[in-house]
Short mmCIF file of C-alpha atoms and ligand atoms in Angstrom, two decimals:
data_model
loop_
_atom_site.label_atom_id
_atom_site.label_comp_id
_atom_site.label_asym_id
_atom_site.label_seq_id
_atom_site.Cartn_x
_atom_site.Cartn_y
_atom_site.Cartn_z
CA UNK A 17 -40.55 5.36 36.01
CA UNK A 18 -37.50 4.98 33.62
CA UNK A 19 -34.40 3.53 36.04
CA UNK A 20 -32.25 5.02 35.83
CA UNK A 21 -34.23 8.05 36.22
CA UNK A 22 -34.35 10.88 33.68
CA UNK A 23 -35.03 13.65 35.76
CA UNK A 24 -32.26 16.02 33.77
CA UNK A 25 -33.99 15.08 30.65
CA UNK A 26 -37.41 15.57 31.77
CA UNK A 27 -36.44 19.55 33.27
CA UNK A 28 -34.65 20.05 29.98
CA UNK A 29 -36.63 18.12 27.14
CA UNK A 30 -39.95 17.68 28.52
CA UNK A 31 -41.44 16.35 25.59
CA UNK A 32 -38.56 13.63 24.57
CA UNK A 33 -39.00 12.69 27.97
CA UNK A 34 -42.40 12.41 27.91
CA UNK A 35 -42.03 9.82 25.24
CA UNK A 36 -39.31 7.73 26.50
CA UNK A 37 -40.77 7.09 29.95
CA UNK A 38 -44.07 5.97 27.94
CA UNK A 39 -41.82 3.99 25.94
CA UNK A 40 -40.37 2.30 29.07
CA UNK A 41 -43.95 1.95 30.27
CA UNK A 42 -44.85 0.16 26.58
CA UNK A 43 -41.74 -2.26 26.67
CA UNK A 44 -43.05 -3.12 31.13
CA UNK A 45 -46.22 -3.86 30.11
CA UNK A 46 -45.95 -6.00 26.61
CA UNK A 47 -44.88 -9.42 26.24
CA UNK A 48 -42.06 -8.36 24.13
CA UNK A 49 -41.65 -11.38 21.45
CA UNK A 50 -39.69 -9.66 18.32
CA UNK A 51 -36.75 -12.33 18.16
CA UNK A 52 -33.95 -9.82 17.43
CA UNK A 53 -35.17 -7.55 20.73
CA UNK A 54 -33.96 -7.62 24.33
CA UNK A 55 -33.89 -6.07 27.50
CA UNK A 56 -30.15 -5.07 28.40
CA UNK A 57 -29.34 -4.50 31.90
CA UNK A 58 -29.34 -1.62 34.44
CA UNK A 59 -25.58 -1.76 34.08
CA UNK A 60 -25.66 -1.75 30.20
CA UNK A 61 -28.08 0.94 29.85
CA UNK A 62 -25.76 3.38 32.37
CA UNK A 63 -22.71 2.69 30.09
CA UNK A 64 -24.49 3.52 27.46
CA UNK A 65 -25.65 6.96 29.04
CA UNK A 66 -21.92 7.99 30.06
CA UNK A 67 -19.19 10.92 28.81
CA UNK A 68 -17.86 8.45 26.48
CA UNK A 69 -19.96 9.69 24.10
CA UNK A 70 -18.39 12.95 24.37
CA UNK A 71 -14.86 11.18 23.17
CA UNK A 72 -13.67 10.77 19.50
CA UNK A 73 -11.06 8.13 18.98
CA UNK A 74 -10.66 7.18 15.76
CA UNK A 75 -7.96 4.17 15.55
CA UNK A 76 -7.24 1.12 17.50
CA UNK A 77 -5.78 1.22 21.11
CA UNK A 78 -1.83 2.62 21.07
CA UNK A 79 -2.37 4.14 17.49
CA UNK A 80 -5.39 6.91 17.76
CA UNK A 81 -5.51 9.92 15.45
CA UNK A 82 -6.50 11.77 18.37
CA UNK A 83 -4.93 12.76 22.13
CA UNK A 84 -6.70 12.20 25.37
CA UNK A 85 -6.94 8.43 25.01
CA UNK A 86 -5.87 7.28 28.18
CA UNK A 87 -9.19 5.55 29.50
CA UNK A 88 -10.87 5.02 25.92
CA UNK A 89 -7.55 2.60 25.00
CA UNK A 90 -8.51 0.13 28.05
CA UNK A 91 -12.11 0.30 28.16
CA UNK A 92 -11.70 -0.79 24.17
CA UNK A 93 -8.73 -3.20 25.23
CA UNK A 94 -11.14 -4.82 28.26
CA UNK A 95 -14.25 -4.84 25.34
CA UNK A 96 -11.81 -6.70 23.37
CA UNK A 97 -10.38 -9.51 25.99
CA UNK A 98 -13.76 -10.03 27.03
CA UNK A 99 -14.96 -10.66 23.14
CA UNK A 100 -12.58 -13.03 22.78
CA UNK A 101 -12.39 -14.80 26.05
CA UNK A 102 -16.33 -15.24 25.51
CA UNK A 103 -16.27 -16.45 22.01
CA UNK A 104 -12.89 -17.94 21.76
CA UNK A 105 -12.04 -16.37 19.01
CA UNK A 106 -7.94 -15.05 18.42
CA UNK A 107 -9.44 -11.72 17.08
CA UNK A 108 -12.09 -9.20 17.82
CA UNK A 109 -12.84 -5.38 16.96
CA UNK A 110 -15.59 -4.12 18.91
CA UNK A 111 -15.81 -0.90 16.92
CA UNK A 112 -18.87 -1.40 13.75
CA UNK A 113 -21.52 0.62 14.85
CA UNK A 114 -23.86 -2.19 14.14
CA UNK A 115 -24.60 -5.07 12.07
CA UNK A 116 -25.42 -3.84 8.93
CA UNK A 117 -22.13 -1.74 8.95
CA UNK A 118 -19.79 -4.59 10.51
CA UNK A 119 -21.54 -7.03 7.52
CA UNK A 120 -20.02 -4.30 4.62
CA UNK A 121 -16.48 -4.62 6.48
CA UNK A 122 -16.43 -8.24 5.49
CA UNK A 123 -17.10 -7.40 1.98
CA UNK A 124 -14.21 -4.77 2.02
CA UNK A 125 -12.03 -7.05 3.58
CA UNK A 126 -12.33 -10.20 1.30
CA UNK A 127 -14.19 -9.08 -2.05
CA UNK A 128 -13.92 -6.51 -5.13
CA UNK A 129 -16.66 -4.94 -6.72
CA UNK A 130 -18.54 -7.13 -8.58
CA UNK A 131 -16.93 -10.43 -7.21
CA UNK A 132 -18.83 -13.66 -5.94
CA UNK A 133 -20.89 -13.61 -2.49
CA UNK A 134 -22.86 -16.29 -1.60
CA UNK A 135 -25.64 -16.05 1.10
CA UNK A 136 -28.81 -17.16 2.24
CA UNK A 137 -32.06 -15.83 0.03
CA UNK A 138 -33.74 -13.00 2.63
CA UNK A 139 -37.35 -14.66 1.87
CA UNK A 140 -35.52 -18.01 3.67
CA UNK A 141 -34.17 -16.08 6.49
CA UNK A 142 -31.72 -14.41 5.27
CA UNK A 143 -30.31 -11.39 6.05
CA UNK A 144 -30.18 -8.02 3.37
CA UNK A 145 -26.42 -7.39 3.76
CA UNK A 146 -25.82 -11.34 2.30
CA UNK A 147 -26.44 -9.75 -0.85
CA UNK A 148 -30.28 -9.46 -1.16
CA UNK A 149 -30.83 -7.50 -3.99
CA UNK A 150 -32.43 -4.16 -2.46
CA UNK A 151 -29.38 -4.09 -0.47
CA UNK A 152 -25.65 -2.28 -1.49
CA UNK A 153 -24.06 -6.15 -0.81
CA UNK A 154 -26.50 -7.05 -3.76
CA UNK A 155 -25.69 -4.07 -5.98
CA UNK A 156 -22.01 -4.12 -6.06
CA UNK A 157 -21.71 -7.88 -5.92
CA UNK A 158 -22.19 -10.95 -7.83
CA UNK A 159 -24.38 -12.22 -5.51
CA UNK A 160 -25.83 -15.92 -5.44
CA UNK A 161 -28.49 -16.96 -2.82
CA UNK A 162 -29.35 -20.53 -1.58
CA UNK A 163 -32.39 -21.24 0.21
CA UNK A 164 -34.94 -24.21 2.53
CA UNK A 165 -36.45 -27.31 1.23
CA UNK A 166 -40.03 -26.88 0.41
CA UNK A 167 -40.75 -30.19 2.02
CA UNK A 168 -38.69 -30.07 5.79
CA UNK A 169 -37.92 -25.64 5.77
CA UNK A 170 -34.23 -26.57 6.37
CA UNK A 171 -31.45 -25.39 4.53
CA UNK A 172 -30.18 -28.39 1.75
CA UNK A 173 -26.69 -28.16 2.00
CA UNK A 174 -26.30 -30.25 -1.19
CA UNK A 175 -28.24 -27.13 -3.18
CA UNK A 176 -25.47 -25.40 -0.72
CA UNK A 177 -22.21 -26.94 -2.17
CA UNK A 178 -23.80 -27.35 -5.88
CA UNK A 179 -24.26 -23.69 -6.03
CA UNK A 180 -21.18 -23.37 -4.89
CA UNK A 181 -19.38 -25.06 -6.78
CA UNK A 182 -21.21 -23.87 -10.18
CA UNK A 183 -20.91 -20.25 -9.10
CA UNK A 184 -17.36 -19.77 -7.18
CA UNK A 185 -17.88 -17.35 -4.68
CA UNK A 186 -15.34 -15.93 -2.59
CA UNK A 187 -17.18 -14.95 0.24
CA UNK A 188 -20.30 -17.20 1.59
CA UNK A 189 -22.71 -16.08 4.61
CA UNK A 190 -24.37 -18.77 7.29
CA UNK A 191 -26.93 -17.54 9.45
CA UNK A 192 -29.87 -15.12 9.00
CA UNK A 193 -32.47 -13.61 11.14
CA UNK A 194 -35.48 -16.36 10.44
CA UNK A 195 -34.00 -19.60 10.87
CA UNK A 196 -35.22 -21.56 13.77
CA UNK A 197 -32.76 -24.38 13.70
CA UNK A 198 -28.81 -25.22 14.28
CA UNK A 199 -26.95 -24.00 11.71
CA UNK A 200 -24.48 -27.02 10.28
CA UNK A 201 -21.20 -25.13 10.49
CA UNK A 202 -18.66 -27.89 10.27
CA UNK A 203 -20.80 -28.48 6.45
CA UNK A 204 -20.44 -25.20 5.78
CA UNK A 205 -16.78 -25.01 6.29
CA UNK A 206 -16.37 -28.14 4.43
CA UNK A 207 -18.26 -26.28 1.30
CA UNK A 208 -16.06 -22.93 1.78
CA UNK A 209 -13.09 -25.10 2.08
CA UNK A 210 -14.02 -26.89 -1.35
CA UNK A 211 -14.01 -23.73 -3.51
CA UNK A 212 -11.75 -22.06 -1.60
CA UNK A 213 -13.75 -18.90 -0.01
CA UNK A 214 -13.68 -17.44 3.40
CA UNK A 215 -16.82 -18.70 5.43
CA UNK A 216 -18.54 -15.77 7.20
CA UNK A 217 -20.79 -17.09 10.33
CA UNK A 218 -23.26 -14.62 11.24
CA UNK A 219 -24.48 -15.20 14.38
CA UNK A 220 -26.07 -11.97 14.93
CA UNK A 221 -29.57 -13.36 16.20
CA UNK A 222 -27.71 -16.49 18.25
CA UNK A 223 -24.50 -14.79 19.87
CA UNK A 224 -26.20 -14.76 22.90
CA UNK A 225 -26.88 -18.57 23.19
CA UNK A 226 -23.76 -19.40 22.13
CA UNK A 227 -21.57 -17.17 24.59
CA UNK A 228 -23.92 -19.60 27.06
CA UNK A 229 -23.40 -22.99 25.10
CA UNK A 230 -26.71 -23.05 23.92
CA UNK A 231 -25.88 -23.52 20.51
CA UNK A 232 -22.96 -24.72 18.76
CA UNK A 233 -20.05 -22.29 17.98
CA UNK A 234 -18.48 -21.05 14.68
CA UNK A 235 -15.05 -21.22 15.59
CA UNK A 236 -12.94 -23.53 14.47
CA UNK A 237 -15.43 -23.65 11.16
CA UNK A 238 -15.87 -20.37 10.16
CA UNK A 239 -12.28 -17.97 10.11
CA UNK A 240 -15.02 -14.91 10.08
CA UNK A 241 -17.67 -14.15 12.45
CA UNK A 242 -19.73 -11.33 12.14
CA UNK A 243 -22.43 -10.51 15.67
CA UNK A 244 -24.51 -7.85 16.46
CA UNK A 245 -24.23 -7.36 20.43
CA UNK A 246 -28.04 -6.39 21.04
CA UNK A 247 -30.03 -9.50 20.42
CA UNK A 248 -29.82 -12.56 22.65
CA UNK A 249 -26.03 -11.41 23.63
CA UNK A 250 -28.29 -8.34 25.36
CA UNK A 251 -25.85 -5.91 25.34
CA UNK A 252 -26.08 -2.07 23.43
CA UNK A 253 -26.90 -1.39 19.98
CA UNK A 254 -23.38 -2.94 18.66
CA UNK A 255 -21.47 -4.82 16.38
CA UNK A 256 -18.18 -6.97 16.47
CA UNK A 257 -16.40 -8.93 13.65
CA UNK A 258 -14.14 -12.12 15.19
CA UNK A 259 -11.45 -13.54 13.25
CA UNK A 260 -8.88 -16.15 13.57
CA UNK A 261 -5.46 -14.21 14.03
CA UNK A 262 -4.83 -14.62 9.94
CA UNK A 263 -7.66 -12.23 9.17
CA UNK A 264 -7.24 -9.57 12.30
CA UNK A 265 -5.72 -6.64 9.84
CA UNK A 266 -7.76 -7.17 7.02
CA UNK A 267 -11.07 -6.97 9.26
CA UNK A 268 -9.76 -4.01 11.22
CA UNK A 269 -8.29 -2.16 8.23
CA UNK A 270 -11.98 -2.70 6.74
CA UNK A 271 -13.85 -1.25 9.79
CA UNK A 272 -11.64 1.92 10.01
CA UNK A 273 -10.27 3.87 8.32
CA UNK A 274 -11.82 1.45 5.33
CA UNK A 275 -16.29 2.30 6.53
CA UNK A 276 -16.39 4.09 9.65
CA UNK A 277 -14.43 6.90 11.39
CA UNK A 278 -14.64 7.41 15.14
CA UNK A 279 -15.88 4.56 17.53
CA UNK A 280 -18.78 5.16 19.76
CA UNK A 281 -17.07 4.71 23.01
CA UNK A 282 -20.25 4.82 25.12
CA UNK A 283 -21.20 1.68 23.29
CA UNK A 284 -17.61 -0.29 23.21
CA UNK A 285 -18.02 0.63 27.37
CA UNK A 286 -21.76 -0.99 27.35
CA UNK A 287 -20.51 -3.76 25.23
CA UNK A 288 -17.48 -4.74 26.97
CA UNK A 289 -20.15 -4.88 30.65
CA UNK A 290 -22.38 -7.15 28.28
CA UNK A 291 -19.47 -9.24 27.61
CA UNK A 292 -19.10 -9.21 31.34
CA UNK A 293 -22.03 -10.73 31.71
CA UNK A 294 -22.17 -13.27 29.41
CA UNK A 295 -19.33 -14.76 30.69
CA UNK A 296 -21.13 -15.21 34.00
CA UNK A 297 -22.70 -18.97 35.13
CA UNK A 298 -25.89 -17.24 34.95
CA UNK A 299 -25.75 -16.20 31.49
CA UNK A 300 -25.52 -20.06 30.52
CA UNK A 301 -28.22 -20.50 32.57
CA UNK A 302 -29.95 -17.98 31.09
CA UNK A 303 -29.48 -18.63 27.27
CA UNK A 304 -30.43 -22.36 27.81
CA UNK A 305 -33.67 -20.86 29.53
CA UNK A 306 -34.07 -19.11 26.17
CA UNK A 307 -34.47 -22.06 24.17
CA UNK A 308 -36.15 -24.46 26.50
CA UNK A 309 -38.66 -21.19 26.56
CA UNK A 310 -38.67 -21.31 23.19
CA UNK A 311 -39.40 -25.40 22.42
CA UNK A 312 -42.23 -24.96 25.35
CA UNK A 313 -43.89 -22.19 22.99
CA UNK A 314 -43.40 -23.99 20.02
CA UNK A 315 -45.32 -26.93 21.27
CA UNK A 316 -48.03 -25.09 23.05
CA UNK A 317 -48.77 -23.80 19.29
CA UNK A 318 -48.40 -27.14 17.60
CA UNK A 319 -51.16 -28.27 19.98
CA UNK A 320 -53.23 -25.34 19.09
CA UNK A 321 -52.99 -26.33 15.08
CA UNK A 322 -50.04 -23.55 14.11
CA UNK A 323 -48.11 -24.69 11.25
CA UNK A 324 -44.09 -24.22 12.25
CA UNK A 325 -41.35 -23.74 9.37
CA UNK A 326 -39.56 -27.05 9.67
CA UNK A 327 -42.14 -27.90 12.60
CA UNK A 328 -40.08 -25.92 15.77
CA UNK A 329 -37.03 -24.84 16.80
CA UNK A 330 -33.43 -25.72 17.97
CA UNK A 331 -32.93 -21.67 19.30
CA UNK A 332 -34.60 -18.88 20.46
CA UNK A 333 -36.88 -18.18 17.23
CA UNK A 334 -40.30 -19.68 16.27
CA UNK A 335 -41.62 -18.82 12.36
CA UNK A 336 -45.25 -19.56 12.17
CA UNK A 337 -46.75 -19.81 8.45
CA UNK A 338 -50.64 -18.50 9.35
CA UNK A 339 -51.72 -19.76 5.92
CA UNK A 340 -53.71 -22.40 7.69
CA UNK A 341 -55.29 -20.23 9.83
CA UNK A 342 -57.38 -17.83 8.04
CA UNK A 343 -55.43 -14.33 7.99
CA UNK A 344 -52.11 -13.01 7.13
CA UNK A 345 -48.91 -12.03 9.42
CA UNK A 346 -49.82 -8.59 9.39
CA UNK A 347 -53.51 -8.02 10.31
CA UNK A 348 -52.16 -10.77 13.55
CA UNK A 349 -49.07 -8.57 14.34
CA UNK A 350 -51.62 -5.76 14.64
CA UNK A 351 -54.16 -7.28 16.60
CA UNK A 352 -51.44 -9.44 18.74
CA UNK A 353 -49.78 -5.84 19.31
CA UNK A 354 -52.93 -4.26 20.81
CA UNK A 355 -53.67 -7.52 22.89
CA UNK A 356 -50.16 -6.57 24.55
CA UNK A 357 -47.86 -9.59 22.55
CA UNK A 358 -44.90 -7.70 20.32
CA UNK A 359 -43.88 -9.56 16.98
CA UNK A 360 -43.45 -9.01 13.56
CA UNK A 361 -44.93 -10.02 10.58
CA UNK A 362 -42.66 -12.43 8.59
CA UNK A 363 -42.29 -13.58 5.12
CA UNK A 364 -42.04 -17.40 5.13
CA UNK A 365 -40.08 -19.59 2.84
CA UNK A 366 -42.28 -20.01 -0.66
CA UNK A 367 -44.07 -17.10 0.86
CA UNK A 368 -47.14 -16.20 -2.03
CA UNK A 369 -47.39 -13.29 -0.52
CA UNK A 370 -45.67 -9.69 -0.72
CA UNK A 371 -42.75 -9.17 1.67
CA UNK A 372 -44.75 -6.08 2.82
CA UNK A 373 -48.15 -8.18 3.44
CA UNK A 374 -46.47 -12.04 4.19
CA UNK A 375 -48.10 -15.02 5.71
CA UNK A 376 -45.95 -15.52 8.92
CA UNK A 377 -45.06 -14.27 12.12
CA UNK A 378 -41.55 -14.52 13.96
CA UNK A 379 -41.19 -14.93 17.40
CA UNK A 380 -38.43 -14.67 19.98
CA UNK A 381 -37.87 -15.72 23.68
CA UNK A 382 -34.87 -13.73 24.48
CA UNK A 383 -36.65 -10.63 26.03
CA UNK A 384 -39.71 -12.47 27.71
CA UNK A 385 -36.92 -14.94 29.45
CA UNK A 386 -34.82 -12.13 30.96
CA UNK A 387 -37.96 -10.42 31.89
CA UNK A 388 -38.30 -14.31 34.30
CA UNK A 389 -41.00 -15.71 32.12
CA UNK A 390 -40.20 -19.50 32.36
CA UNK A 391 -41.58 -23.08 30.46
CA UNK A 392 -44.37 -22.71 32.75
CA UNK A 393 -45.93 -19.57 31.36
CA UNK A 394 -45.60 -20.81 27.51
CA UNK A 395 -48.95 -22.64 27.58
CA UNK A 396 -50.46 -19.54 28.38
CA UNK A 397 -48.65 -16.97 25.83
CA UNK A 398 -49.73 -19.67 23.31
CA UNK A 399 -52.97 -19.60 24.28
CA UNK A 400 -53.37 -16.03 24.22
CA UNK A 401 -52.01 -15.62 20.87
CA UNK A 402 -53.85 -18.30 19.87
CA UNK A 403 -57.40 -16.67 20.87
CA UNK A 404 -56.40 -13.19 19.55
CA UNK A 405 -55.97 -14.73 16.31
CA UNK A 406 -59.24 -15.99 16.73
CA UNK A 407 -60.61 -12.97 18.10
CA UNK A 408 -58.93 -10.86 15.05
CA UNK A 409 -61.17 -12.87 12.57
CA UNK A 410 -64.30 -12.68 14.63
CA UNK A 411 -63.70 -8.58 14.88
CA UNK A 412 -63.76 -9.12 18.56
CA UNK A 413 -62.23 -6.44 20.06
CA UNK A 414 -63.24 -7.05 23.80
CA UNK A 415 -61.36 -10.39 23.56
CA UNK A 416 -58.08 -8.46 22.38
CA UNK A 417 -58.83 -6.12 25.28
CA UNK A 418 -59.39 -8.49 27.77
CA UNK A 419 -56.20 -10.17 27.07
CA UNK A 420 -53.70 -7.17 27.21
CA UNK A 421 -55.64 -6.73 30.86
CA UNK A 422 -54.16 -9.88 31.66
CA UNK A 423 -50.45 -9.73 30.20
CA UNK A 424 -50.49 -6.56 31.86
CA UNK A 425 -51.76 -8.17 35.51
CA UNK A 426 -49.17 -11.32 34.86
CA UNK A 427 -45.74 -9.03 33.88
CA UNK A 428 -46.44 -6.90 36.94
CA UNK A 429 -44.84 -9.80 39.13
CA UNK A 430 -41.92 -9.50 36.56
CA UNK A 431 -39.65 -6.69 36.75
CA UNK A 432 -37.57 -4.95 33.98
CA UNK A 433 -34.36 -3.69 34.09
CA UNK A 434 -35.24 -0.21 33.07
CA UNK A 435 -38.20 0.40 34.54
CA UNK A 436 -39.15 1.20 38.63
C1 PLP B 515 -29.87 -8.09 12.94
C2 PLP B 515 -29.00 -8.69 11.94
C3 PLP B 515 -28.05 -7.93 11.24
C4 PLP B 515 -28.01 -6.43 11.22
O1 PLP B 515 -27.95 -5.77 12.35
P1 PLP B 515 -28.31 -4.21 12.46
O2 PLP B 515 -27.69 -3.87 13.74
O3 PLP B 515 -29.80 -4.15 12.44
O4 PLP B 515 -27.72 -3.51 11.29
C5 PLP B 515 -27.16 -8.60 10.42
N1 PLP B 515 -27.22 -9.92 10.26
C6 PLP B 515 -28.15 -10.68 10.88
C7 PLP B 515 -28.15 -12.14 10.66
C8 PLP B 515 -29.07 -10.09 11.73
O5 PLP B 515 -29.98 -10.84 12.32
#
């Protein structure tokens, strides 16, 4: 049963209800591997589910356009403190209602129309809103994209700082949502610093690790940081933009009244008890569980002949080109999905194939390791992926079957915050 329970919801909505508490069911009994997912807390989800959302306050704290702001002002003030006693950062707003959105803040802070961005090529592991084409930051900028080596599928930071230096942009983007290794800030910085643009470290998919020190931070390097607050950070559907103190009214001018009107207080609330938690000792614990989860995956599927971009990971995220293995990313996300493992199919860097049909798969150990999955267990999640992928090709179904039986039978010792 969803937890907490929806009993309200089911009297008045019987058929919304019907589908979220078989949602809840779906998420309890999947190994849940999509590297941008997560399974927030008890705590996170009631926050989220309070009459804050009833409240409009558009503004900061001490200057809102609206009356009745008495509890709003400190719940966004205690958001904020806990942002940037996490991080370390001088500056936070807590307010962009989610990645995307906070991303086209930066632009209106630091860039006109048409002007320079420079950002990782999506196909590489980028993300859209670094000025991929299909995307509005690739429309009404001059944007320039840099990419991986063909040979090691890491990012060549001399291509990095030639581009740069050819093209002049005034705004470059580090980080993406496909890149299983460190990203090089201190580089970066030194590239920004060369041709004098604002470095923008997006650490949407790695916030989490490195509130708990399992990956080096931005700051210091990059004066802009851009997060979403639902990945590894596990907290709502959110966004924050962190700043050194130089940048604070330029990024919060941008946010509102610049994109967005009112903030969604139930989420700054839910955010600021993520926050809470990730400044915990367990938290560390936990996002250094992550990635040892992650390395102990990424071996298990070496040894079973799957070919990783740049041959692991450093973080949470695992890209697997399935060229080598007979069949695309999407027929495996399919069958994977129906054997009870979540992913996505994944376009891999010099991918031949169409964005919509790629050769890889991405993979994630945030969820699985707050669900208590540990090193121990990775051996086995390889395996199974390994023989559905095998299965998939033969057009055995019974295998496929057999094995969501299983996942089901080994995540019922597991418990999920969400689900009783
Ligand atoms: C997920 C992600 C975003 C966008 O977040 P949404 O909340 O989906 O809009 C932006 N940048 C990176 C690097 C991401 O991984």
């Amino acid at each position: 049963m969803h937890q907490p329970a929806i009993t309200e919801l089911a009297a008045a909505d019987p058929e919304i209800a019907g589908l979220v508490e078989q949602e809840a069911k779906r998420q309890y009994e999947k190994i849940r591997l999509i590297a941008s997912e997560n399974y927030v807390s008890t705590a996170v989800l009631e926050a989220t589910g309070t009459v804050l959302t009833n409240k409009y306050s558009e503004g900061y704290a001490g200057k809102r356009y609206y009356e009745g702001q008495q509890l709003v002002d400190p719940i966004e003030n205690l958001a904020i403190e806990r942002a940037k006693s996490v991080f370390g950062v001088e500056h936070a707003n807590v307010q962009p209602y989610s990645g995307s959105p906070a991303n086209l803040a930066v632009y209106l802070a630091f860039l006109q129309p048409g002007e320079t961005v420079m950002g990782m090529a999506l196909p590489a592991g980028g993300h859209l809103t670094h000025g991929w084409n299909v995307s509005a930051t690739g429309k009404w900028f001059r944007s320039v994209a840099y990419g991986v080596r063909k040979d090691t599928g890491l990012v060549d930071l001399d291509e990095v700082r030639e581009l740069a230096l050819a093209e002049r942009p005034k705004l470059i983007w580090c980080g993406g949502t496909a890149i299983p290794r460190t990203i090089d800030y201190p580089a970066f910085a030194e590239i920004a610093n060369e041709v004098g643009a604002v470095l923008v470290a997006d650490i949407a998919h790695i916030a989490g690790l490195i509130a708990g020190g399992a990956h080096p931070s931005p700051v210091g390097h990059a004066p802009v940081i851009s997060t979403t607050t639902h990945k590894t950070l596990r907290g709502p559907r959110g966004a924050m933009l962190m700043s050194t103190a130089e940048h604070a009214k330029a990024l919060d001018k941008a946010v509102f009244p610049g994109l967005q009107g009112g903030p969604h207080n139930h989420t700054t609330a839910a955010i600021a008890v993520a926050l809470g938690e990730a400044g915990k000792p367990e938290f560390s614990a936990y996002a250094h569980a992550i990635v040892a989860n992650a390395k102990a995956l990424a071996e298990a599927l070496v040894e079973r002949g799957f070919d990783l971009v740049s041959g692991g990971t450093d973080n949470h995220l695992i890209l697997i080109d399935l060229t080598n293995k007979g069949i695309a990313g999407k027929p495996a996300a399919k069958a994977l999905d129906r054997a009870g493992i979540e992913l996505n199919y994944n376009s891999v860097p010099f991918d031949p194939r169409k964005p919509f049909d790629p050769s890889g798969l991405r993979l994630g150990t945030a969820a699985i390791t707050t669900r208590g999955l540990g090193t121990e267990h990775m051996a086995k999640v390889a395996e199974w992926i390994d023989q559905t992928v095998q299965a998939e090709n033969a057009g055995d179904e019974a295998t496929v079957e057999r094995i969501a039986g299983e996942i089901r039978e080994l995540l019922d010792g597991y418990p999920m915050p969400g689900w009783a």
